[in-house]
CSV table of C-alpha atoms and ligand atoms in Angstrom, one decimal:
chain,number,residue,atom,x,y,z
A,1,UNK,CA,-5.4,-5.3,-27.6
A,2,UNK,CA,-7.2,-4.2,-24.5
A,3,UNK,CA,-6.2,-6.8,-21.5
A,4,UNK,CA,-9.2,-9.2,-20.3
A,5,UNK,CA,-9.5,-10.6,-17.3
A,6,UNK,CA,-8.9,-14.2,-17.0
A,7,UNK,CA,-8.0,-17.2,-14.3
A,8,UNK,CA,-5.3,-15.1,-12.9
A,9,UNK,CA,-8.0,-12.4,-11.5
A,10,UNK,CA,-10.2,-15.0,-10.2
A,11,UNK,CA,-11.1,-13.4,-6.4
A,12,UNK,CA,-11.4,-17.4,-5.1
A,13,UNK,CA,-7.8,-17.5,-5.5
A,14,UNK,CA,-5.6,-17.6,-2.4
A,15,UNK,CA,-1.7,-17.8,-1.8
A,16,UNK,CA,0.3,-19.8,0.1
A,17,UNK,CA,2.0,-16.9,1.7
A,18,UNK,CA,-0.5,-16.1,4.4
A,19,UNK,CA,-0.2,-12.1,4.2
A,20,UNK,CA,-1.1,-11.8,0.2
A,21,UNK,CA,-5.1,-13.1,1.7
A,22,UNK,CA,-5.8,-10.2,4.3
A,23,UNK,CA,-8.6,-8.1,3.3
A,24,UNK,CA,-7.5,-4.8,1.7
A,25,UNK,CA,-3.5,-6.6,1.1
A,26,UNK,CA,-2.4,-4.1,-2.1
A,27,UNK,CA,-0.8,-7.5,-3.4
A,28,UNK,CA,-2.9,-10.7,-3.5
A,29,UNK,CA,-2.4,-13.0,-5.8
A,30,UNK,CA,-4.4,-11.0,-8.7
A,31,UNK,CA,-2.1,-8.6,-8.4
A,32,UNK,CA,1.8,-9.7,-8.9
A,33,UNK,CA,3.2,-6.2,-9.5
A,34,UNK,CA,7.3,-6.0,-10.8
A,35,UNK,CA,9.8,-4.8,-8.7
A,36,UNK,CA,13.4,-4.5,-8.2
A,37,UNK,CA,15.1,-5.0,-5.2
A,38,UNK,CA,18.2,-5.5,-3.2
A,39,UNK,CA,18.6,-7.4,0.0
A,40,UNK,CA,19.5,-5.2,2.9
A,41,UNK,CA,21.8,-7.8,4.4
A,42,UNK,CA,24.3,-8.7,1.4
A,43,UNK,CA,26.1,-7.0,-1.1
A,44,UNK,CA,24.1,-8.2,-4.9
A,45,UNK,CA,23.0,-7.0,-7.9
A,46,UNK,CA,19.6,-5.8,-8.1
A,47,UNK,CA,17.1,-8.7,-9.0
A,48,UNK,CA,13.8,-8.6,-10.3
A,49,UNK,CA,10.9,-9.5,-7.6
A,50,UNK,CA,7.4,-10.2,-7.6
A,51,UNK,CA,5.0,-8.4,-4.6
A,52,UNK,CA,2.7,-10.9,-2.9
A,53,UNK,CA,1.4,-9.3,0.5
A,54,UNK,CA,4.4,-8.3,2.3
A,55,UNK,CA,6.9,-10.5,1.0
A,56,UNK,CA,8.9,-10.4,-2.4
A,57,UNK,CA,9.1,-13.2,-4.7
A,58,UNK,CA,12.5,-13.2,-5.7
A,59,UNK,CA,12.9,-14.5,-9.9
A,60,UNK,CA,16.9,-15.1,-10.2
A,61,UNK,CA,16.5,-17.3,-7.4
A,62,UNK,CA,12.9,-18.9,-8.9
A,63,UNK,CA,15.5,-19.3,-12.3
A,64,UNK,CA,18.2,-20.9,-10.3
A,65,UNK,CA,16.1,-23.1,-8.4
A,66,UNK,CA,14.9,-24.7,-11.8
A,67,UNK,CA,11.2,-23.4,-11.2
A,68,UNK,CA,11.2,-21.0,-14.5
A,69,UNK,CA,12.3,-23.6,-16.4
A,70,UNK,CA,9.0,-24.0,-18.8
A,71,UNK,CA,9.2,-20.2,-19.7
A,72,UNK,CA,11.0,-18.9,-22.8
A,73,UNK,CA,14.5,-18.1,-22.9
A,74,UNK,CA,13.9,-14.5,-23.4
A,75,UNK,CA,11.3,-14.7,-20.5
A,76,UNK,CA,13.9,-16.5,-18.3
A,77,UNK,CA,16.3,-13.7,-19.3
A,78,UNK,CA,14.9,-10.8,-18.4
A,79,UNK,CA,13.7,-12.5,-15.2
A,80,UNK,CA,17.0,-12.6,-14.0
A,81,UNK,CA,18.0,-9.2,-15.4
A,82,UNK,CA,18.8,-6.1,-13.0
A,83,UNK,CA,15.8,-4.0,-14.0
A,84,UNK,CA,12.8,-4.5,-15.5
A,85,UNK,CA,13.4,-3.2,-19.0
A,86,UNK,CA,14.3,-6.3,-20.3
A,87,UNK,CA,11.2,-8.4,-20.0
A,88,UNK,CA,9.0,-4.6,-21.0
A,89,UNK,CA,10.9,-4.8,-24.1
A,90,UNK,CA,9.2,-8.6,-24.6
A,91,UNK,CA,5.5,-7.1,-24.8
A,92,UNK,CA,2.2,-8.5,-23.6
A,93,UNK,CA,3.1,-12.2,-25.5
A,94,UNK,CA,6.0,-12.2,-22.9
A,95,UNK,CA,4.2,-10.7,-19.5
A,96,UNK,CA,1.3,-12.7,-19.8
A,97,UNK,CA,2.6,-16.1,-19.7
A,98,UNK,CA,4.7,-14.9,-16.9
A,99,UNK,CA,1.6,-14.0,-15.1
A,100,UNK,CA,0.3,-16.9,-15.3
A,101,UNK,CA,2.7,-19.5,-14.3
A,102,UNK,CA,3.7,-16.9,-10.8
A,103,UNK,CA,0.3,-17.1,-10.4
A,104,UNK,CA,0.6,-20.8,-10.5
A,105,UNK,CA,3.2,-21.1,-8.2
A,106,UNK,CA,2.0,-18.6,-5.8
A,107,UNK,CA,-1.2,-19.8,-5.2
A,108,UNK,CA,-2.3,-22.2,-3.0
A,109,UNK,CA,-1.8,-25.6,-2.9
A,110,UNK,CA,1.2,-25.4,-4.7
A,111,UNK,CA,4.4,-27.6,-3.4
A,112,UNK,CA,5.9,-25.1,-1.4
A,113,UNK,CA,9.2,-26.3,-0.6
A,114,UNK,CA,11.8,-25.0,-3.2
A,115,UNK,CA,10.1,-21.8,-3.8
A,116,UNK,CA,9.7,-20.9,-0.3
A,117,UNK,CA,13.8,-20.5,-0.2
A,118,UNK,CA,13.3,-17.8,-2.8
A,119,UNK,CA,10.8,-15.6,-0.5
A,120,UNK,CA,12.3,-12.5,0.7
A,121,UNK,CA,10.5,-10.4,3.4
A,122,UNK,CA,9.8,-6.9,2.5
A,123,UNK,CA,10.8,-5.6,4.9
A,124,UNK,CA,14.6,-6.9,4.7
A,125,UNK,CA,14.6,-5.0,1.1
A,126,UNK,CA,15.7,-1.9,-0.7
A,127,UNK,CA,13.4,-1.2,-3.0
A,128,UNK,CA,14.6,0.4,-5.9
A,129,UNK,CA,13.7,2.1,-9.4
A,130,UNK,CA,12.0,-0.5,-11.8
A,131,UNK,CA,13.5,-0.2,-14.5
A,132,UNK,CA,16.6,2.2,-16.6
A,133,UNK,CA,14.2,5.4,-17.4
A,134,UNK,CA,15.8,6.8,-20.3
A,135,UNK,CA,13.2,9.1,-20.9
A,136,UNK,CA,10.7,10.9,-18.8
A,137,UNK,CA,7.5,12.6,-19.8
A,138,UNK,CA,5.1,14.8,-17.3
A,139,UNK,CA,1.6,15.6,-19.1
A,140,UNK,CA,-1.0,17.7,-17.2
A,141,UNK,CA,-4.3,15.4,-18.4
A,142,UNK,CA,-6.6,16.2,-15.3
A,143,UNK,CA,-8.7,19.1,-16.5
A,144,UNK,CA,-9.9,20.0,-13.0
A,145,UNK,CA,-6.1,20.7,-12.4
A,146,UNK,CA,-5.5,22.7,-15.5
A,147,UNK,CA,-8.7,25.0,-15.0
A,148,UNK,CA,-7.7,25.0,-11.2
A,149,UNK,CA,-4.1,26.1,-11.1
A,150,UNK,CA,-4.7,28.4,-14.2
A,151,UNK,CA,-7.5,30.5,-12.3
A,152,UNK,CA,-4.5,30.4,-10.0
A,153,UNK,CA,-1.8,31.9,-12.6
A,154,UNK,CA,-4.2,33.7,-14.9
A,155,UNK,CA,-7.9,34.2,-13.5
A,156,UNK,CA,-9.2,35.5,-16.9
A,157,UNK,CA,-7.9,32.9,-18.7
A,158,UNK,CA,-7.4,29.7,-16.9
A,159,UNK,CA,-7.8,27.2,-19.5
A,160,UNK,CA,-5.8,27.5,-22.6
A,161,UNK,CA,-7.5,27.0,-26.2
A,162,UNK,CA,-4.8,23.6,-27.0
A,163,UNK,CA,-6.3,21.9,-23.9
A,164,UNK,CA,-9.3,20.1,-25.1
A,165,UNK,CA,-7.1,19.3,-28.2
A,166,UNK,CA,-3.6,18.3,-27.3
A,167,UNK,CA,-2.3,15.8,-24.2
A,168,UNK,CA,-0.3,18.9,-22.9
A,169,UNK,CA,3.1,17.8,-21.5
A,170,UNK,CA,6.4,18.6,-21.0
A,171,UNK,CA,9.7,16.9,-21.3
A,172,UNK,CA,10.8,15.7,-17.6
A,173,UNK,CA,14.1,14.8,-16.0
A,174,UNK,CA,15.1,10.6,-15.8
A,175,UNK,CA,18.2,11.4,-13.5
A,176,UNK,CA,16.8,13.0,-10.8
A,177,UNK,CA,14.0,9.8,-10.8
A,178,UNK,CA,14.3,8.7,-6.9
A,179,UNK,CA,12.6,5.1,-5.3
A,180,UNK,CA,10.2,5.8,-3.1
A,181,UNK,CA,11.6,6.5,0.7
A,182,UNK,CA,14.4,9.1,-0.8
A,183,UNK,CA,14.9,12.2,1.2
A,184,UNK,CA,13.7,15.2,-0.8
A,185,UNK,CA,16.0,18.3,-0.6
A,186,UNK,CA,14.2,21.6,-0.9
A,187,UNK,CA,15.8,23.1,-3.9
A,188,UNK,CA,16.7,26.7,-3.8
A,189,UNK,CA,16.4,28.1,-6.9
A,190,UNK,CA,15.5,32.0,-8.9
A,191,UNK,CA,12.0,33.6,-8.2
A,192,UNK,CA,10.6,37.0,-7.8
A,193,UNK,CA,8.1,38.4,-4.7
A,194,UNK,CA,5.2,39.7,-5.9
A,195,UNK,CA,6.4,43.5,-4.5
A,196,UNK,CA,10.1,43.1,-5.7
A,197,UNK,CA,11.2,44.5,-9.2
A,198,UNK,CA,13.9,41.8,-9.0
A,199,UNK,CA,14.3,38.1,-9.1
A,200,UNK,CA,16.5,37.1,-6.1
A,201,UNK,CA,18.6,33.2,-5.9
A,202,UNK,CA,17.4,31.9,-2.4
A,203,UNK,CA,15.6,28.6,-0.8
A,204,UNK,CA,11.6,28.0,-2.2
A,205,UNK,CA,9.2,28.8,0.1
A,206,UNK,CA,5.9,27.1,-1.6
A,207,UNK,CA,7.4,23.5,-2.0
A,208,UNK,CA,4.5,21.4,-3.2
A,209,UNK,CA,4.2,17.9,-4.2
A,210,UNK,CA,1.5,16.7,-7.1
A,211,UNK,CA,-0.5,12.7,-7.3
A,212,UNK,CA,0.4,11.0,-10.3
A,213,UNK,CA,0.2,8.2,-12.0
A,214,UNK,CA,3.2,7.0,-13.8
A,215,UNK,CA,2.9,4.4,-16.6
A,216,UNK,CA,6.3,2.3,-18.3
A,217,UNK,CA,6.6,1.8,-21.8
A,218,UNK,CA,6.0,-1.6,-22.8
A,219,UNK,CA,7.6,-2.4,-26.1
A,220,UNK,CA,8.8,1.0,-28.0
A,221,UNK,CA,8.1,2.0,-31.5
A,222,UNK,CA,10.9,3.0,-34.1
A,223,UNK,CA,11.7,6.9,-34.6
A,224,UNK,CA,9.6,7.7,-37.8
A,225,UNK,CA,6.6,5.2,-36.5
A,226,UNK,CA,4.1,6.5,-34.8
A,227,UNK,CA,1.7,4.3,-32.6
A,228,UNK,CA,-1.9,4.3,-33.6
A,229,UNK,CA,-4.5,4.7,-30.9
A,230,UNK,CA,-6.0,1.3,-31.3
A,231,UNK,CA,-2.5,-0.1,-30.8
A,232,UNK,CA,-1.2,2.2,-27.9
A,233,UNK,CA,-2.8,-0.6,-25.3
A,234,UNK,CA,0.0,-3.2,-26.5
A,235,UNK,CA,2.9,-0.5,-25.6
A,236,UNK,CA,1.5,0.0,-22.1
A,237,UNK,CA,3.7,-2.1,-19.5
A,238,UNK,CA,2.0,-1.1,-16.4
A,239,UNK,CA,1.6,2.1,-13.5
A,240,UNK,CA,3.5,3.1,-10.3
A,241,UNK,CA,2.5,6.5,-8.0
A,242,UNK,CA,4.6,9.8,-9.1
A,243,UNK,CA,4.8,12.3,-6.7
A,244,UNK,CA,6.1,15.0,-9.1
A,245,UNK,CA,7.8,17.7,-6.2
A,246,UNK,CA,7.0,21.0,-7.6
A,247,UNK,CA,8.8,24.7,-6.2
A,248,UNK,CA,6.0,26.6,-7.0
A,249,UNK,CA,7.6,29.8,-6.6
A,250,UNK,CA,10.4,29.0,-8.6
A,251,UNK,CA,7.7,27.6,-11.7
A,252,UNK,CA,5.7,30.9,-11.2
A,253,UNK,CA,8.9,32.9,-12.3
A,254,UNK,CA,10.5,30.6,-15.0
A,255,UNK,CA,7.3,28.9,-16.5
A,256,UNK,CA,6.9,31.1,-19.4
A,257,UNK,CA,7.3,30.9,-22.5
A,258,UNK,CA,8.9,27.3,-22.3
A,259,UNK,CA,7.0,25.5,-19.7
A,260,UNK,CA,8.8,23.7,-16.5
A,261,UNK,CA,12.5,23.4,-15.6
A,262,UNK,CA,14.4,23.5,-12.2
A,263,UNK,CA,10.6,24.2,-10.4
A,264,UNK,CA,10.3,20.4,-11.0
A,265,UNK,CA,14.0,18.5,-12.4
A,266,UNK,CA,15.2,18.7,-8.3
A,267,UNK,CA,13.3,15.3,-7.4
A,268,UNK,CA,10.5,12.7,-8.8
A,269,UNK,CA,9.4,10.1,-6.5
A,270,UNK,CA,8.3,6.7,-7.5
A,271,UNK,CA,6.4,4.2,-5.9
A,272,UNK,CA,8.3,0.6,-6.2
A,273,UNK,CA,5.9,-1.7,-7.4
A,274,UNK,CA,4.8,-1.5,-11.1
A,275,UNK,CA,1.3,-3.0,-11.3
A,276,UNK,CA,1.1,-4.4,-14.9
A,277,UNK,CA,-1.6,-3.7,-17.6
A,278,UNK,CA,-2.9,-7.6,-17.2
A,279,UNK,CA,-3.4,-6.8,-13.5
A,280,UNK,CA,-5.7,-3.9,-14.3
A,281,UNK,CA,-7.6,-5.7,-16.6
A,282,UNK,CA,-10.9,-6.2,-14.3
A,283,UNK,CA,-11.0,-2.3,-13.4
A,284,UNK,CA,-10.9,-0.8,-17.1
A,285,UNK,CA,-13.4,1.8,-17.6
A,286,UNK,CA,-14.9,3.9,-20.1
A,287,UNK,CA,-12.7,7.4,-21.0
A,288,UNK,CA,-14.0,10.2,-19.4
A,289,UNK,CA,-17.4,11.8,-20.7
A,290,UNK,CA,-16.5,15.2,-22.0
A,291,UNK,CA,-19.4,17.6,-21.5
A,292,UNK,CA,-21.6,17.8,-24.5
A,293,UNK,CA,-19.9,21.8,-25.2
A,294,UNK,CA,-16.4,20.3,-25.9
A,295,UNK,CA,-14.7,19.2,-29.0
A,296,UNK,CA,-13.9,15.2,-29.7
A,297,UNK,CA,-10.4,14.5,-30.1
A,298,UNK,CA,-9.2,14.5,-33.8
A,299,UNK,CA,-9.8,11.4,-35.4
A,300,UNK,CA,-5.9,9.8,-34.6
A,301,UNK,CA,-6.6,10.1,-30.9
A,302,UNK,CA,-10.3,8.1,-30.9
A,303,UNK,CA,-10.6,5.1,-31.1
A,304,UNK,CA,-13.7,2.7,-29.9
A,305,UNK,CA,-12.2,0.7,-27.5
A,306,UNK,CA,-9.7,3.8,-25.8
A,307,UNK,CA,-13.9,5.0,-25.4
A,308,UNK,CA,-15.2,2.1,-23.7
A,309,UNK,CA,-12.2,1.0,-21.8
A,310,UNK,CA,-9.5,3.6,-21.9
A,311,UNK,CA,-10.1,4.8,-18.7
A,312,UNK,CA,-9.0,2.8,-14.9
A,313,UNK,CA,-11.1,3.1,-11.8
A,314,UNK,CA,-8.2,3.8,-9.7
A,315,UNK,CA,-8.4,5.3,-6.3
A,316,UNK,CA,-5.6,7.7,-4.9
A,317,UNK,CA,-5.0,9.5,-1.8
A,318,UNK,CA,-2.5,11.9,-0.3
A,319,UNK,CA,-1.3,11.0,3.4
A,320,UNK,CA,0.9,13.9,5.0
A,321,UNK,CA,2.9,13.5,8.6
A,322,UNK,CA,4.7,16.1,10.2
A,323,UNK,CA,7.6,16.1,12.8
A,324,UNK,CA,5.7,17.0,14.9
A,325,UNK,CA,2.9,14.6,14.3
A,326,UNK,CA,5.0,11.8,14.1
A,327,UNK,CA,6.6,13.0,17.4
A,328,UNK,CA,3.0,12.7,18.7
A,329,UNK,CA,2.5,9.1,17.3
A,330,UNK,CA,-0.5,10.8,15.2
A,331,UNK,CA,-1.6,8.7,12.2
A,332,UNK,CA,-0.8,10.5,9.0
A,333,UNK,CA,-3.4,13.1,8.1
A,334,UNK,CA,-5.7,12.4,4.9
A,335,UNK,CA,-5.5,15.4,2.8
A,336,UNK,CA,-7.3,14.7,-0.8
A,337,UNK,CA,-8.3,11.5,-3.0
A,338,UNK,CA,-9.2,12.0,-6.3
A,339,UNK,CA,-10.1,9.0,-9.4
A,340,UNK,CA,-8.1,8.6,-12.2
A,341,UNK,CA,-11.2,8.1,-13.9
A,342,UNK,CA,-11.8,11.6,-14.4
A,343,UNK,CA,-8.5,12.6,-16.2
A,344,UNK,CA,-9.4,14.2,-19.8
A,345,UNK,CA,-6.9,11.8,-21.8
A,346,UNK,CA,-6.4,8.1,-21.6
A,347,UNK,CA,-3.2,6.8,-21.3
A,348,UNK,CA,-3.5,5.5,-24.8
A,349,UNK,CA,-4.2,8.9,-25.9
A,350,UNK,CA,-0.6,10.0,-24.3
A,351,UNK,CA,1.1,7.5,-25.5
A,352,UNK,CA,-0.5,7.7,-29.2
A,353,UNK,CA,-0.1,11.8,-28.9
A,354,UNK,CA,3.5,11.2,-28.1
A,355,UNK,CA,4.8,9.2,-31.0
A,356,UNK,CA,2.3,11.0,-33.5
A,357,UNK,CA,4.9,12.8,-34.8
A,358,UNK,CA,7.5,10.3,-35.0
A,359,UNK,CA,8.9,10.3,-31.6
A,360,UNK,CA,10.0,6.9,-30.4
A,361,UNK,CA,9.3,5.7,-27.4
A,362,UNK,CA,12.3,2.5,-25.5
A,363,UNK,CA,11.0,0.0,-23.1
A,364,UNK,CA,11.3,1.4,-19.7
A,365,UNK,CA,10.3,5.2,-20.7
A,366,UNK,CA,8.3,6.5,-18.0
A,367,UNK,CA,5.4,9.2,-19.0
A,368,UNK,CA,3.5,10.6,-15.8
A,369,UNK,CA,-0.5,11.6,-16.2
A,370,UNK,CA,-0.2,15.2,-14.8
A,371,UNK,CA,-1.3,15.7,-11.3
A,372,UNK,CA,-4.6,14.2,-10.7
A,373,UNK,CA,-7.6,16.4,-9.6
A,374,UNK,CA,-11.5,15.9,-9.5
A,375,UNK,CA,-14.4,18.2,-9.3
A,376,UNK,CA,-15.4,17.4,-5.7
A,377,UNK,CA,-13.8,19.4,-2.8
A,378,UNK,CA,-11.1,17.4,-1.1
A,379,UNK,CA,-10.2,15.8,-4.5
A,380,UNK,CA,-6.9,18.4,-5.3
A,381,UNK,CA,-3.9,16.5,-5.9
A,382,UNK,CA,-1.4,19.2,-5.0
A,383,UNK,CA,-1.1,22.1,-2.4
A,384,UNK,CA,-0.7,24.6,-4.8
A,385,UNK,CA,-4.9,23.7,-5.7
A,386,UNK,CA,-5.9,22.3,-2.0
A,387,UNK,CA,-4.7,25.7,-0.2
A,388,UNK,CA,-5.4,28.5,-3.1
A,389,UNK,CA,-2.0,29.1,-3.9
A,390,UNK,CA,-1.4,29.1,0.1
A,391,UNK,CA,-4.3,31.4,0.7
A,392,UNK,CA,-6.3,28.4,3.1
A,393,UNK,CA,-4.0,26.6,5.0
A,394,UNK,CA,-4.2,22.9,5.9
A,395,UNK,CA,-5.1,22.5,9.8
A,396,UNK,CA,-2.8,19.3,11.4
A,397,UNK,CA,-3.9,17.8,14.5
A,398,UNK,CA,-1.0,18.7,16.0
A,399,UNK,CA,-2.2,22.6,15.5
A,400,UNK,CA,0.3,23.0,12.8
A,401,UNK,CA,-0.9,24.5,9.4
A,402,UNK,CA,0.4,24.2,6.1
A,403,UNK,CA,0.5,26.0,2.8
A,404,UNK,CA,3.3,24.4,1.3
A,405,UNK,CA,5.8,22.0,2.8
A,406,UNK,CA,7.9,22.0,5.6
A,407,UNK,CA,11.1,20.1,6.7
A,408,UNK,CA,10.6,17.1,7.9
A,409,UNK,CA,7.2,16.9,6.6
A,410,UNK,CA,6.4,13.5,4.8
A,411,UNK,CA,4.1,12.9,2.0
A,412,UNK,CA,3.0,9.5,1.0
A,413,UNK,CA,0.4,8.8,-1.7
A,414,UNK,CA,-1.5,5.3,-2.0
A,415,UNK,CA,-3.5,3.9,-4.9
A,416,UNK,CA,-5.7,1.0,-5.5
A,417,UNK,CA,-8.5,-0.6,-7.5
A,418,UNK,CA,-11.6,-2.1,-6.5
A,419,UNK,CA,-14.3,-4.0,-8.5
A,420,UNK,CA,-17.3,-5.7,-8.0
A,421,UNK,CA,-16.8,-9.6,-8.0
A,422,UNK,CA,-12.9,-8.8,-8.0
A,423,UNK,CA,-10.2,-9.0,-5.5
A,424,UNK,CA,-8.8,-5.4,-4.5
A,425,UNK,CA,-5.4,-4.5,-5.7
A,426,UNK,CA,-3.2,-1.9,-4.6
A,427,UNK,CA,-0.2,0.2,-6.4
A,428,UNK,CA,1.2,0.4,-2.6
A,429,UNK,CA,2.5,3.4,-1.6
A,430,UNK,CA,5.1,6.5,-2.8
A,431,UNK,CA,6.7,7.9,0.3
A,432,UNK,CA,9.1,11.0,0.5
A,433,UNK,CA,10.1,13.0,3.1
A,434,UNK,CA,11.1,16.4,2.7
A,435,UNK,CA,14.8,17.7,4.4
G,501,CA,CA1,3.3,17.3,-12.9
């Protein structure tokens, strides 16, 4: 079942903690993304926290404090469990209840004096991985960015026959999964110059980051069970920002005939907050319109509703900072935003794709949408596309260029939604600076 919106995404809402009502706050009340966090000044477990503006709502201490009491048991659990894989396992019958009642307590008017002890400020946090990825999956569902990076790699042949077929991904690395604000270690790794007859093992030189959106698996599916299309919505937990570092170099080399390896298993960077599927609900759009020309997907990845609302009118940018321009107190540059309404496949369609043959997906899997490009200029979601392969530089204001990244350059990507008659909600941001 698709998610509706309902009382919780009413924009006349307002919270009792002041900075979750400032215009353009990525966490009002309507949003209540999942975290997991750590106090900087004591040694704890990690707890589960809510996001409302720029402080975090902290659930063991809501549980202790008697002010979960009316939930479930298995609800109450997983709130005060030390990721968030407990209360995906519990599906929408779980999250949505939970919704509601935070959204009852947070908002205003509410008694304030017991939960108020359980507020934490952001910014005395570490903010860490969700949830336990077991299992990571890349796909490559932008179309712009296929034909785009294939003219690249192979100008006669950019797009590959599969592509209007299959949700093309690749198997990707869980360990090397990093919270957002982890320093990014250009990998050195095997590639060949274009005039040597020899690969040779040194640094990259064309380090590259790609906008994604990454999206946790709700409750999984047995091995042998697929998940049909019109039930993939009910698996979806919610999304986060991946910046998926690429050495291009290295994947130019090494890509064929298996797809990616070390080019992209050195580092993936995720944004902190996981904003859920319920949260979305009022920014659901219809799947992308393929042009007249191209095939429909086969019959077990359409389904009526994955047409009308399969798609999310999400916004994301890509923010880069030098040394230098930090050194110069210059804002962050704005390099490219692009709409996640434009990717080829739907989420549902990836998720469906994945466990069509059998393949089962665990609560707290993360799959990633493939780096997210448009058709307009200024809409590339990686370097690689934005500077031709390195061809047309980036111009900083400091007078620095850039093909590819540099140490101590800093990339941070942002998302958000916005709606008509509906608050604005934001995925926050996915920060990593490169060593
Ligand atoms: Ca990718």
């Amino acid at each position: 079942m698709m998610c509706t919106p309902d009382a919780t995404h009413d924009p006349n809402l307002s919270s009792w903690v002041e900075s979750a009502n400032e215009v353009d706050a990525d966490f009002p009340i309507q949003n209540l993304p999942f975290g997991v966090f750590q106090r900087l000044d004591r040694a704890e477990t990690p707890r589960v926290g809510v996001a409302i503006g720029n402080q975090i709502l902290d659930l063991a201490a809501c549980h202790a404090l008697g002010l979960l009491d009316t939930l479930s048991e298995p609800v109450q659990a997983a709130c005060v469990a030390s990721a968030l894989n407990d209360l995906m396992a519990l599906g929408r019958a779980a999250s949505l209840p939970l919704r509601h009642h935070l959204s009852q307590l947070l908002r205003m008017g509410h008694d304030t004096v017991a939960i108020s002890q359980a507020l934490v400020p952001m910014s005395q946090a570490q903010l860490l991985l969700p949830a336990q990825i077991g299992d990571y999956t890349d796909f490559y569902a932008s179309i712009f960015h296929a034909t785009n990076v294939g003219k690249l790699f192979r100008p006669d042949n950019p797009l590959l026959p599969n592509y209007k077929y299959v949700p093309i991904a690749y198997h990707g690395r869980a360990s090397s999964i990093v919270p957002s604000g982890t320093p990014i270690q250009r990998p050195s790794g095997q590639w060949k110059r274009p005039d040597e007859a020899v690969p040779t093992f040194t640094r990259s030189q064309s380090l590259d980051y790609e906008l994604e959106v990454g999206c946790f698996v709700g409750r999984g599916n047995e091995l042998g069970q697929p998940i049909a299309i019109d039930q993939a919505e009910d698996h979806l937990f919610g999304l986060c920002l991946v910046n998926d570092w690429s050495a291009r170099d290295l994947q130019a080399w090494e890509y064929q005939p298996l797809g990616p390896f070390l080019a992209k298993s050195f580092a993936t960077t995720l944004s902190p907050w996981v904003v859920t599927m319920e949260a979305l609900a009022p920014f659901r759009c219809p799947a992308f319109t393929r042009p007249a020309a191209d095939p429909s997907p086969l019959p077990y990845l359409t389904a009526l509703s994955n047409q009308e609302y399969g798609g999310i009118a999400l916004t994301l940018e890509v923010l880069l900072t030098s040394t230098q321009m930090r050194q110069q107190n210059s804002p962050p540059l704005h390099i490219s935003q692009s709409t996640f309404q434009q990717m080829y496949w739907t989420l549902a369609q990836m998720l469906t794709h994945h466990t069509s043959n059998g393949c089962n997906l665990r609560p707290g899997d993360l799959f990633a949408s493939g780096t997210v490009s448009g058709m307009e200029p200024g809409s590339a979601g990686c370097l690689l596309e934005r500077t031709q392969r390195g061809t047309q530089p980036i111009l900083l204001p400091t007078g620095e260029s850039r093909s590819f990244l540099e140490a101590g350059d800093e990339v941070i990507l942002r998302g958000y939604c916005e709606q008509e008659g509906y608050t604005r909600i934001g995925l926050g941001e996915c920060r990593g600076q490169v060593t």
